[in-house]
PDB file of C-alpha atoms in Angstrom:
ATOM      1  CA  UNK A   1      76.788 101.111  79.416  1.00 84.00           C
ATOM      2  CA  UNK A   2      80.045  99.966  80.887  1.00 85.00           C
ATOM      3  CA  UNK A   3      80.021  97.361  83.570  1.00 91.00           C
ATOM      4  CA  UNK A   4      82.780  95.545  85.054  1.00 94.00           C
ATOM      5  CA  UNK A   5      82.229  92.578  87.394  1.00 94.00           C
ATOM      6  CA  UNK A   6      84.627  91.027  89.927  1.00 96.00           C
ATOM      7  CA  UNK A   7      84.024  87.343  91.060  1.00 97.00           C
ATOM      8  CA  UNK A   8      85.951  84.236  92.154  1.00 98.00           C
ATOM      9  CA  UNK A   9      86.244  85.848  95.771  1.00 98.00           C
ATOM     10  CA  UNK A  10      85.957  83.360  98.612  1.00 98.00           C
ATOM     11  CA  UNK A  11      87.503  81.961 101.788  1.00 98.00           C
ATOM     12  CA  UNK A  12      90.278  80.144 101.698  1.00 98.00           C
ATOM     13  CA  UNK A  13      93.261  78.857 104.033  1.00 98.00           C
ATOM     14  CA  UNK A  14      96.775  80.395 104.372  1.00 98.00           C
ATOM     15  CA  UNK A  15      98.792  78.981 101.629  1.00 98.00           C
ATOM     16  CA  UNK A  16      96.035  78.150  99.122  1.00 98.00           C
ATOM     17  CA  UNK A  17      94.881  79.501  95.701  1.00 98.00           C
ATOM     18  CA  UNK A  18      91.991  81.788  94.089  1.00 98.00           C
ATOM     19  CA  UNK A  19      91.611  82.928  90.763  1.00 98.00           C
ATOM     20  CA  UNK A  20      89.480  85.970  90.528  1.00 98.00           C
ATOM     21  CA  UNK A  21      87.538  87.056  87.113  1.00 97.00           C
ATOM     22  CA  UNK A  22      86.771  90.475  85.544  1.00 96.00           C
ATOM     23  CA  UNK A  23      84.458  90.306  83.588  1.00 95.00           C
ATOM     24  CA  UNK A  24      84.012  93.894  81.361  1.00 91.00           C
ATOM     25  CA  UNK A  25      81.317  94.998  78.880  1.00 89.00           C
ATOM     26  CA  UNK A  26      80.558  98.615  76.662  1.00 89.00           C
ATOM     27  CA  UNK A  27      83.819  99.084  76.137  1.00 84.00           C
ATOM     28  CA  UNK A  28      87.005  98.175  73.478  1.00 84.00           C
ATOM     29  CA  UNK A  29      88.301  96.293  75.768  1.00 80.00           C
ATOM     30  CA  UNK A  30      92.101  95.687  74.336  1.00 80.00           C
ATOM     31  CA  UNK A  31      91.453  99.546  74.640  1.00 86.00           C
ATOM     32  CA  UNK A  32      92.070  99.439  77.967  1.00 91.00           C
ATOM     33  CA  UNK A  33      94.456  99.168  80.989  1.00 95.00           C
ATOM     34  CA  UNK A  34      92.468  96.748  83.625  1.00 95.00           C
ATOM     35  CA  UNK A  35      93.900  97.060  87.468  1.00 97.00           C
ATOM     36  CA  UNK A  36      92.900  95.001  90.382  1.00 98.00           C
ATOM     37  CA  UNK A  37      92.835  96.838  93.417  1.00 98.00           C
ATOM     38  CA  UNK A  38      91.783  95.849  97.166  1.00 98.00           C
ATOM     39  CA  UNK A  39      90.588  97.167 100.883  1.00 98.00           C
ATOM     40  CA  UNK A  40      91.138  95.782 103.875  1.00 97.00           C
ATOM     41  CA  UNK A  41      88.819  97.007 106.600  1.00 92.00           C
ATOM     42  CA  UNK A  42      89.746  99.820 108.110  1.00 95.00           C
ATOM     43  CA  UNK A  43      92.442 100.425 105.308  1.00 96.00           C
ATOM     44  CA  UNK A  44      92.799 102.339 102.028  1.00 96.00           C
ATOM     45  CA  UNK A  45      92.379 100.756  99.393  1.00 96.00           C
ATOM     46  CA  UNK A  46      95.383  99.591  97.271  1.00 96.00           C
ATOM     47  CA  UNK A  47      96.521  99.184  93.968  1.00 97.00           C
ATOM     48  CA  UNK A  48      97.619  95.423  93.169  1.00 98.00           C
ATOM     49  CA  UNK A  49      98.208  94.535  90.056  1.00 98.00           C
ATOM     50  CA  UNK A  50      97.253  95.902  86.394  1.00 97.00           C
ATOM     51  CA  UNK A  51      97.594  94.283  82.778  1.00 96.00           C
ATOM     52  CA  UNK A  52      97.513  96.422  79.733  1.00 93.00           C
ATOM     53  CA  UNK A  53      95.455  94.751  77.333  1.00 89.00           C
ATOM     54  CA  UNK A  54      97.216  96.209  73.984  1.00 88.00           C
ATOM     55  CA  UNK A  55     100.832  94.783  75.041  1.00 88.00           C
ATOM     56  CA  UNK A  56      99.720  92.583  78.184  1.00 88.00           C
ATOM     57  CA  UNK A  57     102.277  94.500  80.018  1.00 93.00           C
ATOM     58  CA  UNK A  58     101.954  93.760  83.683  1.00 96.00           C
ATOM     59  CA  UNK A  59     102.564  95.206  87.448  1.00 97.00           C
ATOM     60  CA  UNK A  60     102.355  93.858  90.482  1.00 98.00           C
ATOM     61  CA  UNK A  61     102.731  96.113  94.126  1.00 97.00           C
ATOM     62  CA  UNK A  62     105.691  94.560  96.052  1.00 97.00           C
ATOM     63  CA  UNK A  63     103.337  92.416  98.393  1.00 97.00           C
ATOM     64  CA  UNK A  64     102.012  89.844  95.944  1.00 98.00           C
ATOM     65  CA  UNK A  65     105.490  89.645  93.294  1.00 98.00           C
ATOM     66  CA  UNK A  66     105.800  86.563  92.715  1.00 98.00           C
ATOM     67  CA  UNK A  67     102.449  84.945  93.899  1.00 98.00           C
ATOM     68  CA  UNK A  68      99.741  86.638  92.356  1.00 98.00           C
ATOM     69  CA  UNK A  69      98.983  86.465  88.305  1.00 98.00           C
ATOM     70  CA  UNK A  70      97.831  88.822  86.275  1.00 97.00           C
ATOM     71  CA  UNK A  71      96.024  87.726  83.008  1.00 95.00           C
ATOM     72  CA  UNK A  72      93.421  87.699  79.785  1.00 92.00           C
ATOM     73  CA  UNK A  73      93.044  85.139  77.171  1.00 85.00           C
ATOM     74  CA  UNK A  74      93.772  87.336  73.804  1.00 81.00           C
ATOM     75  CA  UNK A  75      93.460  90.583  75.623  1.00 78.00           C
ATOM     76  CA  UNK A  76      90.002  89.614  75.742  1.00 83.00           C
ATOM     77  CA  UNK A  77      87.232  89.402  79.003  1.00 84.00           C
ATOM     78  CA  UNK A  78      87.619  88.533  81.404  1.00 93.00           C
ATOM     79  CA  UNK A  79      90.807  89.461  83.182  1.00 96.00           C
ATOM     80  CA  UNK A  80      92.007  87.029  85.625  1.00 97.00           C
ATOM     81  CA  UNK A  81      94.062  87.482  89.146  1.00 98.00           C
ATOM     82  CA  UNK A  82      95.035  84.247  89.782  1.00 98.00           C
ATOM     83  CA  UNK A  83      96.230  84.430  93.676  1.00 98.00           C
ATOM     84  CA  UNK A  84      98.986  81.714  94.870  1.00 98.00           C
ATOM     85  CA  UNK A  85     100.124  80.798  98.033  1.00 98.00           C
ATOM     86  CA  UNK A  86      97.556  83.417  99.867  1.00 98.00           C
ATOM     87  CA  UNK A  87      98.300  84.829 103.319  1.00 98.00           C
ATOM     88  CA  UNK A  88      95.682  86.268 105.872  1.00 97.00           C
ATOM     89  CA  UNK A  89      97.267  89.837 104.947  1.00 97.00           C
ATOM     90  CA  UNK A  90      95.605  89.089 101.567  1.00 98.00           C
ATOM     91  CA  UNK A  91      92.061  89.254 103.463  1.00 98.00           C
ATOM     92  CA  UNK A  92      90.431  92.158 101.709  1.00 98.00           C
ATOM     93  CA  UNK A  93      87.634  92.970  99.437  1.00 98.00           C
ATOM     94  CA  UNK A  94      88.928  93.402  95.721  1.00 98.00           C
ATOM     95  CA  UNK A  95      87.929  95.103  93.067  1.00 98.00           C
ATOM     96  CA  UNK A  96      88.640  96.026  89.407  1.00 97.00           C
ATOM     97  CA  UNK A  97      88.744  98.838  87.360  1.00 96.00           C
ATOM     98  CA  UNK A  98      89.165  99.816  84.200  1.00 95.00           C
ATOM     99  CA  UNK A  99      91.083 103.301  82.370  1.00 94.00           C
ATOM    100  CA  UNK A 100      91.886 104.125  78.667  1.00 92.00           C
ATOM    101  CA  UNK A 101      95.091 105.959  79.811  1.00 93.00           C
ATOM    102  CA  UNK A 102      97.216 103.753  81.440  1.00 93.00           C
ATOM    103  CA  UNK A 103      98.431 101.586  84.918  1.00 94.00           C
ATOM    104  CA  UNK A 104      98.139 103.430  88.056  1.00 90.00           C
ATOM    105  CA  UNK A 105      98.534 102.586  91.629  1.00 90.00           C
ATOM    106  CA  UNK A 106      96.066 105.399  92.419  1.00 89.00           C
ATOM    107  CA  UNK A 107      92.552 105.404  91.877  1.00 85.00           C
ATOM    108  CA  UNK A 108      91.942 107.144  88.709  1.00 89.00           C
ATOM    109  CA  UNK A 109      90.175 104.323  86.728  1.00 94.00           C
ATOM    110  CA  UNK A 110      87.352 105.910  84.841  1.00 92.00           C
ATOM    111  CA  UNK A 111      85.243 102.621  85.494  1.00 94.00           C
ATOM    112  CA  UNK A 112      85.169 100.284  88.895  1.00 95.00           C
ATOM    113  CA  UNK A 113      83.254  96.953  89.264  1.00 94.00           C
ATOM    114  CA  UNK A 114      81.683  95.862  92.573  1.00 94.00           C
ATOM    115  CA  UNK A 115      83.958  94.099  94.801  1.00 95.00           C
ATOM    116  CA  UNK A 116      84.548  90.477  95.809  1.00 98.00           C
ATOM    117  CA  UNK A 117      85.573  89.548  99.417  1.00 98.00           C
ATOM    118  CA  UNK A 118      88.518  87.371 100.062  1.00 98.00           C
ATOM    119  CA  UNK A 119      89.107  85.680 103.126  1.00 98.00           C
ATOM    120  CA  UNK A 120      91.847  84.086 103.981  1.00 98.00           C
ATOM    121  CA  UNK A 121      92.165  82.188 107.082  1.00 97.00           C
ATOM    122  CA  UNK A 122      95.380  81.140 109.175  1.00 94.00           C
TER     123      UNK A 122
END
């Protein structure tokens, strides 16, 4: 079976760090495109960033250039977000997902993990 699982989440004040882990299983993994995406409540949910494994090609939406860090050791699991200098606009719960297609901002991923919450205070 194919699982992915998002962790790291946490609270945290304005201006400080996380580095969130996605941790994927039943799959080729360098296969794959991996995208971290995120809801605010009483929000859509957004695409943020996505890595593709084969070329470690990376995107970020506009909001988090520069600050957040998309990554995998070898194109292996997990894949990291590694979040910098986080604002309380960041506050949502994230979540990855994984597709054998490609990086999209929409939510097409064949698989999704369960989310982790980030909080981050001002």
């Amino acid at each position: 079976d194919v699982q992915l699982q998002a962790s790291g989440g946490g609270l945290v004040q304005a201006g400080g760090s996380l580095r969130l882990s996605c941790a994927a299983s039943g799959f080729t993994f360098d296969d794959y495109y991996i995208g971290w995406f995120r809801q605010a409540p009483g929000k859509e949910r957004e695409g943020v960033s996505c890595i593709s494994l084969s070329d470690s090609s990376s995107y970020y939406t506009d909001s988090v250039k520069g600050r957040f860090t998309i990554s995998s050791d070898n194109a292996k699991s997990p894949v990291y977000l590694q979040m910098n200098s986080l604002k309380p606009e960041d506050t949502a719960v994230y979540y990855c997902a994984a597709d054998p297609i490609g990086c999209s901002w929409y939510e097409s991923y064949d698989y999704w993990g369960q989310g982790t919450q980030v909080t981050v205070s001002s």
